[in-house]
Amino acid sequence: MDALARGRQLLPSLANDLMREHSTNGTDAQMISLEEKVKWQLPASLVPDKKWDVVIIGAGPAGSIAAVHLAAKNHQVLLIDKQRFPRDKVCGDGLIQDALRCLDNAGLGERIRERGHLVQIATAFSPSRIEVEVVGLFITMKRRMLDTMIARRAVDLGADFICGEVDKISVKKDQSVCFSLRDIHRNFHAHVGIIATGANVRLLQRIGWQAPSRPSAVAVRCYVTSSLELDRMVISYDKSIAPGYAWIFPMGKHEYNVGCGISSRRAAKKSMHLKRAFEDFVREFPLARELMRRRTAATPLKGYALRYGFEGVYPYARGPLLAIGETIGTTLPFTYEGIGKAMETGQLAAEIVHAALDSGNLRKLVEYPQRLESELKPRCRSYRIAQRWLAVPKINDFLLNRARKSKHSREILSGILTETNDPREFFSLKGIIRTFFK
Ligand SMILES: Cc1cc2nc3c(=O)[nH]c(=O)nc-3n(C[C@H](O)[C@H](O)[C@H](O)COP(=O)(O)OP(=O)(O)OC[C@H]3O[C@@H](n4cnc5c(N)ncnc54)[C@H](O)[C@@H]3O)c2cc1C
């Protein structure tokens, strides 16, 4: 009996599970009908025992985008995630241009724009509450929906998607990869393995890859429903959480993603409690205070780690194994936007893995770390400069004040968000001098 036929036999019991999940998740689950959900994420026991072209661990944006591009090229792809989809992921839910470009490339741009919430203005507040408005194009969408749509796209293109936690990786003498799942005694074999487990780097550390013991930052968020009307992305640089920021991102229908993030080094140094920092923000920042005063509902605060500025595992590839997304620390310092960058590395890895498999020469995989070094890392370094400048409250006040007075600077800042301008065009002596004349 093939996997699909066995899957169909299991439909009634799975449907009951999912029905329970559906009834507790309300509107978030609307977009995925129960029948669809049952068909596309199979229990691990149902996939055939064979050698896959590529096994991808982690179905966040990085892993699923890699699966989309590899499945589109007719490779046999197995995508594994430890969580049952649709699943929540602690995030600010903001998508900027890099993410939208990747979603366009995956054939999902139109649907994301239709279903997400469009916001066209971002307002940043300096530590002394100097306010700067930047025009841009932002989409917010809960990760529960976004990640499901991408993984689902991979399945539609032919990838198999299973639920299971990978707890062991080994590279065999013939240079193939073997993955074992916790709890069930099954191994999965592949020519190439892609690791996309997000800020969690334990899997690769276990086989000797290096990673800083501490993540770069920690962040918390909750969803607040409030009668306050606010249709712009709000960012507040607060003295107490620098280098980091607090945010209010509108999700549509009076719902807001509210949170704050801080460098974990700073949090450890000041024995800072993130929950307390969040409470200070919603008490002291006027817009947040008003939002909370007029709230009708709020979800519990949830936190997660971030790895930015390439503070993830190293090396980025070894033999038939490649690591992508936040596992290698792709999130950009300064903006903390990581979804787009995670997907960019997923795309890049897929392109290189396809070329290697197609030519039968897996040595070509070495191009992946080389391209990261030459394309993504230099960009990351420029964003790190911006992060350092803004981390100093007095400099932050000064810079935002200059930007408020100079239309040219605001355009540059907007270009930094869309990555059409290098942050050094503003965050440099020359950049600052220019604000006095333009
Ligand atoms: C509070 C907060 C706010 C943020 N806000 C934004 C924002 O507004 N915009 C933005 O662009 N970025 C934001 N980020 C960053 C963004 O969430 C990440 O950069 C992004 O999720 C990285 O994608 P990824 O695919 O690399 O990893 P993830 O999205 O973390 O996906 C990893 C997946 O791997 C699975 N997994 C892990 N270990 C295993 C295992 N052993 N076996 C099987 N599966 C496994 C997990 O279940 C998960 O589904 C925020 C982060 C935080 C914490």
Short mmCIF file of C-alpha atoms and ligand atoms in Angstrom, two decimals:
data_model
loop_
_atom_site.label_atom_id
_atom_site.label_comp_id
_atom_site.label_asym_id
_atom_site.label_seq_id
_atom_site.Cartn_x
_atom_site.Cartn_y
_atom_site.Cartn_z
CA MET A 1 0.00 0.00 0.00
CA ASP A 2 1.51 3.38 -0.92
CA ALA A 3 1.94 6.27 1.52
CA LEU A 4 -1.01 8.24 0.24
CA ALA A 5 -3.40 5.30 0.47
CA ARG A 6 -2.26 4.64 4.05
CA GLY A 7 -2.69 8.33 4.79
CA ARG A 8 -6.25 8.24 3.54
CA GLN A 9 -7.03 5.27 5.81
CA LEU A 10 -5.93 7.37 8.75
CA LEU A 11 -8.07 10.33 7.77
CA PRO A 12 -10.89 9.90 10.29
CA SER A 13 -8.66 9.88 13.41
CA LEU A 14 -6.44 12.70 12.17
CA ALA A 15 -9.48 14.71 11.24
CA ASN A 16 -10.72 14.42 14.83
CA ASP A 17 -7.40 15.74 16.16
CA LEU A 18 -7.45 18.59 13.74
CA MET A 19 -11.08 19.36 14.45
CA ARG A 20 -10.12 19.90 18.08
CA GLU A 21 -7.24 22.12 17.01
CA HIS A 22 -9.52 24.05 14.66
CA SER A 23 -12.10 24.77 17.32
CA THR A 24 -9.46 26.30 19.62
CA ASN A 25 -7.71 28.34 16.96
CA GLY A 26 -10.67 30.26 15.60
CA THR A 27 -10.16 32.45 12.58
CA ASP A 28 -6.42 31.79 12.17
CA ALA A 29 -7.20 28.36 10.86
CA GLN A 30 -9.82 29.55 8.35
CA MET A 31 -7.57 29.46 5.33
CA ILE A 32 -6.71 25.82 5.61
CA SER A 33 -9.65 23.50 5.35
CA LEU A 34 -9.43 20.44 7.54
CA GLU A 35 -9.37 18.14 4.57
CA GLU A 36 -6.41 20.00 3.08
CA LYS A 37 -4.50 19.88 6.37
CA VAL A 38 -4.87 16.15 6.67
CA LYS A 39 -3.57 15.50 3.20
CA TRP A 40 -0.43 17.53 3.22
CA GLN A 41 1.54 16.95 6.44
CA LEU A 42 1.92 13.23 6.88
CA PRO A 43 2.97 11.32 9.97
CA ALA A 44 6.63 10.26 9.59
CA SER A 45 5.70 6.57 9.42
CA LEU A 46 3.87 7.08 6.15
CA VAL A 47 6.64 8.21 3.82
CA PRO A 48 8.41 5.58 1.73
CA ASP A 49 11.82 4.22 2.70
CA LYS A 50 14.09 5.53 -0.04
CA LYS A 51 17.07 7.79 -0.63
CA TRP A 52 15.86 11.35 -1.08
CA ASP A 53 17.68 13.91 -3.18
CA VAL A 54 17.35 16.42 -0.36
CA VAL A 55 16.06 16.23 3.21
CA ILE A 56 15.30 19.62 4.79
CA ILE A 57 15.01 19.96 8.57
CA GLY A 58 12.77 22.84 9.66
CA ALA A 59 9.77 24.23 7.77
CA GLY A 60 10.14 27.89 8.70
CA PRO A 61 10.52 30.38 5.83
CA ALA A 62 14.13 29.29 5.09
CA GLY A 63 13.48 25.54 4.88
CA SER A 64 10.14 25.76 3.11
CA ILE A 65 11.40 28.19 0.46
CA ALA A 66 14.33 25.85 -0.24
CA ALA A 67 11.80 23.01 -0.56
CA VAL A 68 9.66 25.07 -2.96
CA HIS A 69 12.56 25.76 -5.35
CA LEU A 70 13.98 22.24 -5.21
CA ALA A 71 10.59 20.56 -5.67
CA ALA A 72 9.91 22.92 -8.61
CA LYS A 73 13.05 21.49 -10.25
CA ASN A 74 11.65 17.97 -9.79
CA HIS A 75 14.03 16.88 -7.05
CA GLN A 76 12.74 14.41 -4.48
CA VAL A 77 12.43 16.53 -1.38
CA LEU A 78 11.50 15.54 2.16
CA LEU A 79 10.66 18.45 4.48
CA ILE A 80 10.55 17.68 8.22
CA ASP A 81 9.29 19.86 11.07
CA LYS A 82 8.89 18.92 14.70
CA GLN A 83 5.64 20.82 14.95
CA ARG A 84 2.26 20.02 13.50
CA PHE A 85 1.26 22.69 10.97
CA PRO A 86 -0.35 25.19 11.07
CA ARG A 87 1.79 26.26 14.02
CA ASP A 88 2.48 29.52 15.81
CA LYS A 89 5.94 31.12 15.71
CA VAL A 90 6.88 33.99 18.00
CA CYS A 91 7.60 36.88 15.63
CA GLY A 92 6.71 40.52 14.88
CA ASP A 93 5.00 39.24 11.69
CA GLY A 94 6.37 42.12 9.58
CA LEU A 95 7.37 41.48 5.97
CA ILE A 96 9.56 43.96 4.13
CA GLN A 97 10.75 44.06 0.54
CA ASP A 98 13.31 41.25 0.70
CA ALA A 99 10.63 38.87 1.98
CA LEU A 100 8.10 40.01 -0.61
CA ARG A 101 10.63 39.47 -3.41
CA CYS A 102 11.28 35.89 -2.23
CA LEU A 103 7.56 35.21 -1.94
CA ASP A 104 7.10 36.52 -5.51
CA ASN A 105 9.85 34.15 -6.67
CA ALA A 106 8.01 31.28 -4.97
CA GLY A 107 4.77 32.16 -6.77
CA LEU A 108 3.10 33.32 -3.56
CA GLY A 109 3.41 37.11 -3.76
CA GLU A 110 -0.11 37.79 -4.97
CA ARG A 111 -1.79 35.58 -2.36
CA ILE A 112 0.31 37.04 0.45
CA ARG A 113 -0.59 40.59 -0.61
CA GLU A 114 -4.30 39.61 -0.77
CA ARG A 115 -4.39 37.91 2.62
CA GLY A 116 -1.86 39.96 4.57
CA HIS A 117 -2.40 43.42 5.99
CA LEU A 118 -0.85 46.26 4.00
CA VAL A 119 0.82 49.12 5.89
CA GLN A 120 2.46 52.04 4.09
CA ILE A 121 4.05 54.11 6.83
CA ALA A 122 6.58 53.32 9.54
CA THR A 123 7.17 55.74 12.40
CA ALA A 124 10.32 55.53 14.50
CA PHE A 125 10.62 57.22 17.91
CA SER A 126 14.05 58.06 19.33
CA PRO A 127 14.77 57.60 23.07
CA SER A 128 13.66 61.22 23.64
CA ARG A 129 10.55 60.59 21.49
CA ILE A 130 11.71 62.44 18.39
CA GLU A 131 9.41 61.11 15.72
CA VAL A 132 10.35 60.26 12.10
CA GLU A 133 7.95 58.97 9.50
CA VAL A 134 9.22 56.78 6.66
CA VAL A 135 7.11 55.75 3.69
CA GLY A 136 7.39 52.14 2.58
CA LEU A 137 5.53 48.96 1.79
CA PHE A 138 5.05 46.55 4.65
CA ILE A 139 2.82 43.51 4.92
CA THR A 140 1.93 41.91 8.21
CA MET A 141 0.72 38.34 8.39
CA LYS A 142 0.70 35.92 11.30
CA ARG A 143 3.43 33.34 10.96
CA ARG A 144 0.88 30.64 11.51
CA MET A 145 -0.57 31.56 8.15
CA LEU A 146 2.60 32.62 6.30
CA ASP A 147 4.65 29.52 7.14
CA THR A 148 1.74 27.25 6.34
CA MET A 149 1.29 28.85 2.93
CA ILE A 150 4.96 28.38 2.02
CA ALA A 151 5.18 24.77 3.24
CA ARG A 152 1.91 24.02 1.48
CA ARG A 153 3.32 25.45 -1.75
CA ALA A 154 6.30 23.08 -1.47
CA VAL A 155 3.93 20.13 -1.06
CA ASP A 156 1.84 21.25 -4.05
CA LEU A 157 5.03 21.23 -6.11
CA GLY A 158 5.80 17.65 -5.08
CA ALA A 159 7.73 17.78 -1.79
CA ASP A 160 6.75 15.37 1.01
CA PHE A 161 6.20 17.00 4.39
CA ILE A 162 6.26 15.09 7.66
CA CYS A 163 5.99 15.89 11.33
CA GLY A 164 8.88 14.72 13.50
CA GLU A 165 11.81 15.98 15.56
CA VAL A 166 15.23 15.19 14.11
CA ASP A 167 17.65 14.48 16.93
CA LYS A 168 20.64 12.98 15.12
CA ILE A 169 22.54 13.63 11.91
CA SER A 170 25.38 11.57 10.53
CA VAL A 171 27.38 11.70 7.32
CA LYS A 172 28.14 8.23 5.90
CA LYS A 173 31.33 7.04 4.23
CA ASP A 174 29.72 7.45 0.78
CA GLN A 175 29.04 11.12 1.73
CA SER A 176 25.27 10.62 2.01
CA VAL A 177 23.40 12.00 5.02
CA CYS A 178 21.31 10.12 7.54
CA PHE A 179 18.73 11.74 9.85
CA SER A 180 17.06 10.04 12.82
CA LEU A 181 13.80 11.10 14.40
CA ARG A 182 13.21 11.21 18.12
CA ASP A 183 10.52 8.82 19.34
CA ILE A 184 10.18 6.75 16.19
CA HIS A 185 12.85 4.33 15.08
CA ARG A 186 13.31 5.47 11.53
CA ASN A 187 16.19 6.89 9.59
CA PHE A 188 15.96 9.06 6.49
CA HIS A 189 18.75 9.07 3.91
CA ALA A 190 19.58 11.77 1.39
CA HIS A 191 22.26 12.94 -1.02
CA VAL A 192 22.09 16.42 0.53
CA GLY A 193 20.82 17.67 3.90
CA ILE A 194 19.68 21.23 4.56
CA ILE A 195 19.40 22.38 8.17
CA ALA A 196 16.92 25.21 8.79
CA THR A 197 16.10 24.89 12.48
CA GLY A 198 16.02 28.64 13.20
CA ALA A 199 17.76 30.10 16.25
CA ASN A 200 17.97 26.59 17.70
CA VAL A 201 21.45 25.32 16.76
CA ARG A 202 21.71 22.25 19.00
CA LEU A 203 21.38 19.73 16.18
CA LEU A 204 24.51 20.97 14.42
CA GLN A 205 26.44 21.65 17.64
CA ARG A 206 26.02 17.97 18.43
CA ILE A 207 28.08 17.09 15.36
CA GLY A 208 30.80 19.60 16.12
CA TRP A 209 29.68 22.76 14.31
CA GLN A 210 30.55 25.93 16.20
CA ALA A 211 28.02 28.51 17.41
CA PRO A 212 28.07 31.27 20.03
CA SER A 213 26.56 29.80 23.20
CA ARG A 214 24.22 32.78 23.59
CA PRO A 215 21.79 33.88 20.89
CA SER A 216 22.21 37.47 19.64
CA ALA A 217 18.97 38.71 21.15
CA VAL A 218 15.81 37.73 22.93
CA ALA A 219 12.38 39.15 22.15
CA VAL A 220 8.80 38.86 23.36
CA ARG A 221 5.47 39.64 21.76
CA CYS A 222 1.73 39.35 22.23
CA TYR A 223 -1.36 40.17 20.19
CA VAL A 224 -3.55 42.97 21.46
CA THR A 225 -7.04 43.76 20.20
CA SER A 226 -7.82 47.41 20.83
CA SER A 227 -10.28 50.06 19.70
CA LEU A 228 -7.35 52.41 19.01
CA GLU A 229 -6.95 53.08 15.25
CA LEU A 230 -3.32 52.85 14.22
CA ASP A 231 -2.34 51.99 10.68
CA ARG A 232 1.42 52.36 10.71
CA MET A 233 4.35 50.30 11.89
CA VAL A 234 5.58 51.88 15.13
CA ILE A 235 9.10 51.41 16.39
CA SER A 236 10.36 52.85 19.65
CA TYR A 237 14.04 53.00 20.56
CA ASP A 238 14.03 53.06 24.27
CA LYS A 239 17.07 53.79 26.44
CA SER A 240 16.35 50.76 28.57
CA ILE A 241 16.38 48.27 25.70
CA ALA A 242 19.15 49.61 23.44
CA PRO A 243 20.49 48.00 21.28
CA GLY A 244 17.03 46.82 20.46
CA TYR A 245 13.57 48.27 20.10
CA ALA A 246 9.93 47.90 20.97
CA TRP A 247 7.23 47.76 18.33
CA ILE A 248 3.53 47.96 17.57
CA PHE A 249 2.65 46.39 14.22
CA PRO A 250 -0.97 46.52 12.99
CA MET A 251 -2.34 43.16 11.83
CA GLY A 252 -5.71 44.46 10.59
CA LYS A 253 -9.17 44.24 12.20
CA HIS A 254 -8.00 46.16 15.29
CA GLU A 255 -5.41 43.56 16.17
CA TYR A 256 -1.77 44.53 16.91
CA ASN A 257 1.47 42.63 17.36
CA VAL A 258 3.19 44.35 20.30
CA GLY A 259 6.63 43.40 21.50
CA CYS A 260 10.22 44.26 22.31
CA GLY A 261 13.63 42.74 21.76
CA ILE A 262 17.02 43.30 23.33
CA SER A 263 20.57 42.10 22.75
CA SER A 264 21.10 39.11 25.01
CA ARG A 265 24.55 40.36 26.03
CA ARG A 266 23.00 43.54 27.36
CA ALA A 267 20.12 41.67 28.98
CA ALA A 268 22.61 39.42 30.82
CA LYS A 269 24.83 42.36 31.83
CA LYS A 270 21.96 44.30 33.36
CA SER A 271 20.16 41.17 34.65
CA MET A 272 17.29 42.49 32.66
CA HIS A 273 13.95 40.83 32.58
CA LEU A 274 12.33 41.07 29.17
CA LYS A 275 8.83 40.85 30.55
CA ARG A 276 9.58 43.84 32.76
CA ALA A 277 11.00 45.77 29.78
CA PHE A 278 7.76 45.06 27.92
CA GLU A 279 5.67 46.24 30.86
CA ASP A 280 7.75 49.45 31.05
CA PHE A 281 7.17 50.02 27.34
CA VAL A 282 3.39 49.67 27.49
CA ARG A 283 3.28 51.85 30.60
CA GLU A 284 5.61 54.63 29.46
CA PHE A 285 5.30 54.91 25.69
CA PRO A 286 2.14 57.00 25.09
CA LEU A 287 0.85 55.13 22.00
CA ALA A 288 1.35 51.74 23.65
CA ARG A 289 -0.28 52.96 26.85
CA GLU A 290 -3.32 54.15 24.91
CA LEU A 291 -3.46 50.93 22.91
CA MET A 292 -3.49 48.90 26.12
CA ARG A 293 -5.98 51.19 27.85
CA ARG A 294 -8.42 50.61 25.00
CA ARG A 295 -7.73 46.89 24.63
CA THR A 296 -10.54 44.39 24.48
CA ALA A 297 -8.30 41.30 24.42
CA ALA A 298 -4.64 40.32 24.68
CA THR A 299 -2.82 37.03 24.27
CA PRO A 300 -0.12 35.94 26.75
CA LEU A 301 3.38 37.26 26.19
CA LYS A 302 5.61 34.74 24.39
CA GLY A 303 9.35 34.94 23.83
CA TYR A 304 11.98 33.51 21.55
CA ALA A 305 15.64 33.96 20.63
CA LEU A 306 17.14 35.62 17.55
CA ARG A 307 20.48 35.10 15.85
CA TYR A 308 21.55 38.02 13.72
CA GLY A 309 24.74 39.24 12.04
CA PHE A 310 25.86 35.67 11.24
CA GLU A 311 26.05 34.76 14.94
CA GLY A 312 24.81 31.26 14.21
CA VAL A 313 26.54 28.01 13.32
CA TYR A 314 29.85 27.94 11.52
CA PRO A 315 30.84 26.71 8.94
CA TYR A 316 27.72 27.28 6.82
CA ALA A 317 28.29 24.05 4.90
CA ARG A 318 30.33 20.91 5.32
CA GLY A 319 30.30 17.99 2.86
CA PRO A 320 26.68 17.22 1.92
CA LEU A 321 25.24 19.41 4.72
CA LEU A 322 24.20 23.05 4.35
CA ALA A 323 22.76 25.34 7.02
CA ILE A 324 20.40 28.16 6.10
CA GLY A 325 18.31 30.93 7.68
CA GLU A 326 18.53 31.93 11.29
CA THR A 327 20.54 28.79 12.09
CA ILE A 328 23.51 30.65 10.60
CA GLY A 329 22.35 34.01 11.97
CA THR A 330 20.99 35.62 8.79
CA THR A 331 18.69 38.12 10.50
CA LEU A 332 19.79 41.69 9.81
CA PRO A 333 21.13 43.68 12.76
CA PHE A 334 19.38 47.08 13.12
CA THR A 335 16.07 46.05 11.50
CA TYR A 336 15.88 42.58 13.13
CA GLU A 337 14.02 41.51 10.02
CA GLY A 338 14.84 37.88 9.49
CA ILE A 339 12.10 36.31 7.41
CA GLY A 340 13.31 37.74 4.10
CA LYS A 341 16.96 36.98 4.76
CA ALA A 342 16.12 33.42 5.86
CA MET A 343 14.25 32.92 2.59
CA GLU A 344 17.10 34.44 0.55
CA THR A 345 19.49 31.82 1.91
CA GLY A 346 16.87 29.13 1.24
CA GLN A 347 16.70 30.30 -2.37
CA LEU A 348 20.46 30.46 -2.71
CA ALA A 349 20.96 27.00 -1.22
CA ALA A 350 18.28 25.56 -3.53
CA GLU A 351 19.99 27.08 -6.59
CA ILE A 352 23.38 25.60 -5.62
CA VAL A 353 22.02 22.21 -4.53
CA HIS A 354 20.11 21.95 -7.82
CA ALA A 355 23.25 22.68 -9.85
CA ALA A 356 25.24 20.14 -7.81
CA LEU A 357 22.63 17.37 -8.10
CA ASP A 358 22.02 18.06 -11.77
CA SER A 359 25.70 17.81 -12.65
CA GLY A 360 26.29 14.86 -10.30
CA ASN A 361 29.10 16.85 -8.68
CA LEU A 362 28.37 17.54 -5.02
CA ARG A 363 31.68 19.38 -4.67
CA LYS A 364 29.80 22.31 -6.19
CA LEU A 365 28.12 22.78 -2.79
CA VAL A 366 31.19 24.74 -1.65
CA GLU A 367 29.80 27.63 -3.70
CA TYR A 368 27.15 28.14 -1.01
CA PRO A 369 29.46 29.43 1.77
CA GLN A 370 31.47 31.37 -0.82
CA ARG A 371 28.36 33.19 -2.06
CA LEU A 372 27.26 33.94 1.51
CA GLU A 373 30.67 35.47 2.21
CA SER A 374 30.66 37.59 -0.93
CA GLU A 375 26.97 38.58 -1.17
CA LEU A 376 25.19 38.52 2.17
CA LYS A 377 27.87 39.12 4.78
CA PRO A 378 29.05 42.51 3.49
CA ARG A 379 25.43 43.77 3.53
CA CYS A 380 25.07 42.49 7.06
CA ARG A 381 28.18 44.40 8.16
CA SER A 382 26.67 47.69 6.94
CA TYR A 383 23.48 47.06 8.90
CA ARG A 384 25.61 46.31 11.97
CA ILE A 385 27.06 49.85 11.71
CA ALA A 386 23.55 51.32 11.76
CA GLN A 387 22.67 49.15 14.77
CA ARG A 388 25.75 50.38 16.70
CA TRP A 389 24.99 54.05 16.01
CA LEU A 390 21.36 53.74 17.07
CA ALA A 391 22.29 51.85 20.23
CA VAL A 392 23.70 55.04 21.75
CA PRO A 393 20.66 57.05 22.94
CA LYS A 394 22.20 60.51 22.32
CA ILE A 395 23.33 59.57 18.81
CA ASN A 396 19.94 58.00 18.14
CA ASP A 397 18.19 61.26 19.18
CA PHE A 398 20.55 63.29 17.02
CA LEU A 399 20.13 61.07 13.96
CA LEU A 400 16.37 60.87 14.13
CA ASN A 401 16.24 64.61 14.58
CA ARG A 402 18.36 65.07 11.43
CA ALA A 403 16.12 62.64 9.54
CA ARG A 404 13.01 64.48 10.70
CA LYS A 405 14.37 67.70 9.21
CA SER A 406 15.64 66.27 5.94
CA LYS A 407 13.38 64.74 3.30
CA HIS A 408 16.44 63.36 1.54
CA SER A 409 17.45 61.45 4.69
CA ARG A 410 14.00 60.00 5.10
CA GLU A 411 14.18 58.75 1.52
CA ILE A 412 17.57 57.17 2.27
CA LEU A 413 16.14 55.50 5.39
CA SER A 414 13.25 54.16 3.33
CA GLY A 415 15.83 52.82 0.85
CA ILE A 416 17.74 51.14 3.68
CA LEU A 417 14.59 49.21 4.56
CA THR A 418 14.13 48.14 0.94
CA GLU A 419 17.89 47.48 0.64
CA THR A 420 18.20 49.84 -2.29
CA ASN A 421 20.46 52.07 -0.18
CA ASP A 422 23.47 51.09 1.89
CA PRO A 423 23.04 52.08 5.58
CA ARG A 424 26.41 53.90 5.35
CA GLU A 425 24.73 56.52 3.13
CA PHE A 426 23.11 57.80 6.32
CA PHE A 427 25.10 56.25 9.17
CA SER A 428 28.43 57.94 8.39
CA LEU A 429 30.01 61.34 8.83
CA LYS A 430 29.44 62.14 5.15
CA GLY A 431 25.82 61.01 5.45
CA ILE A 432 25.22 63.25 8.46
CA ILE A 433 26.85 66.30 6.84
CA ARG A 434 24.60 65.76 3.83
CA THR A 435 21.48 66.04 6.02
CA PHE A 436 22.36 69.71 6.65
CA PHE A 437 22.20 70.54 2.96
CA LYS A 438 19.50 68.31 1.48
C1 LIG B 1 9.85 38.22 18.87
C2 LIG B 1 10.42 38.18 17.48
C3 LIG B 1 9.99 39.10 16.54
C4 LIG B 1 10.45 39.03 15.22
N1 LIG B 1 9.92 39.88 14.29
C5 LIG B 1 10.26 39.77 13.00
C6 LIG B 1 9.59 40.54 12.01
O1 LIG B 1 8.67 41.31 12.28
N2 LIG B 1 10.00 40.39 10.72
C7 LIG B 1 10.99 39.54 10.36
O2 LIG B 1 11.34 39.47 9.16
N3 LIG B 1 11.62 38.76 11.28
C8 LIG B 1 11.26 38.84 12.58
N4 LIG B 1 11.84 38.02 13.51
C9 LIG B 1 12.86 37.05 13.06
C10 LIG B 1 12.20 35.84 12.37
O3 LIG B 1 11.22 35.28 13.22
C11 LIG B 1 13.24 34.80 12.02
O4 LIG B 1 14.33 35.43 11.39
C12 LIG B 1 12.70 33.73 11.06
O5 LIG B 1 11.65 33.00 11.65
C13 LIG B 1 13.83 32.76 10.66
O6 LIG B 1 13.30 31.78 9.81
P1 LIG B 1 13.95 30.31 9.76
O7 LIG B 1 13.19 29.57 8.72
O8 LIG B 1 15.41 30.42 9.65
O9 LIG B 1 13.65 29.68 11.21
P2 LIG B 1 12.25 29.45 11.99
O10 LIG B 1 11.19 30.31 11.45
O11 LIG B 1 12.59 29.56 13.44
O12 LIG B 1 11.89 27.95 11.64
C14 LIG B 1 12.60 26.87 12.16
C15 LIG B 1 11.72 25.63 12.11
O13 LIG B 1 12.53 24.49 12.44
C16 LIG B 1 11.76 23.61 13.23
N5 LIG B 1 12.73 22.79 13.99
C17 LIG B 1 13.64 23.21 14.89
N6 LIG B 1 14.37 22.17 15.35
C18 LIG B 1 13.91 21.06 14.71
C19 LIG B 1 14.27 19.67 14.74
N7 LIG B 1 15.25 19.22 15.55
N8 LIG B 1 13.58 18.81 13.96
C20 LIG B 1 12.57 19.24 13.16
N9 LIG B 1 12.19 20.54 13.08
C21 LIG B 1 12.86 21.44 13.84
C22 LIG B 1 10.91 24.52 14.10
O14 LIG B 1 9.76 23.85 14.58
C23 LIG B 1 10.58 25.66 13.12
O15 LIG B 1 9.34 25.43 12.46
C24 LIG B 1 11.41 38.06 14.84
C25 LIG B 1 11.88 37.14 15.80
C26 LIG B 1 11.39 37.19 17.10
C27 LIG B 1 11.87 36.17 18.11
#
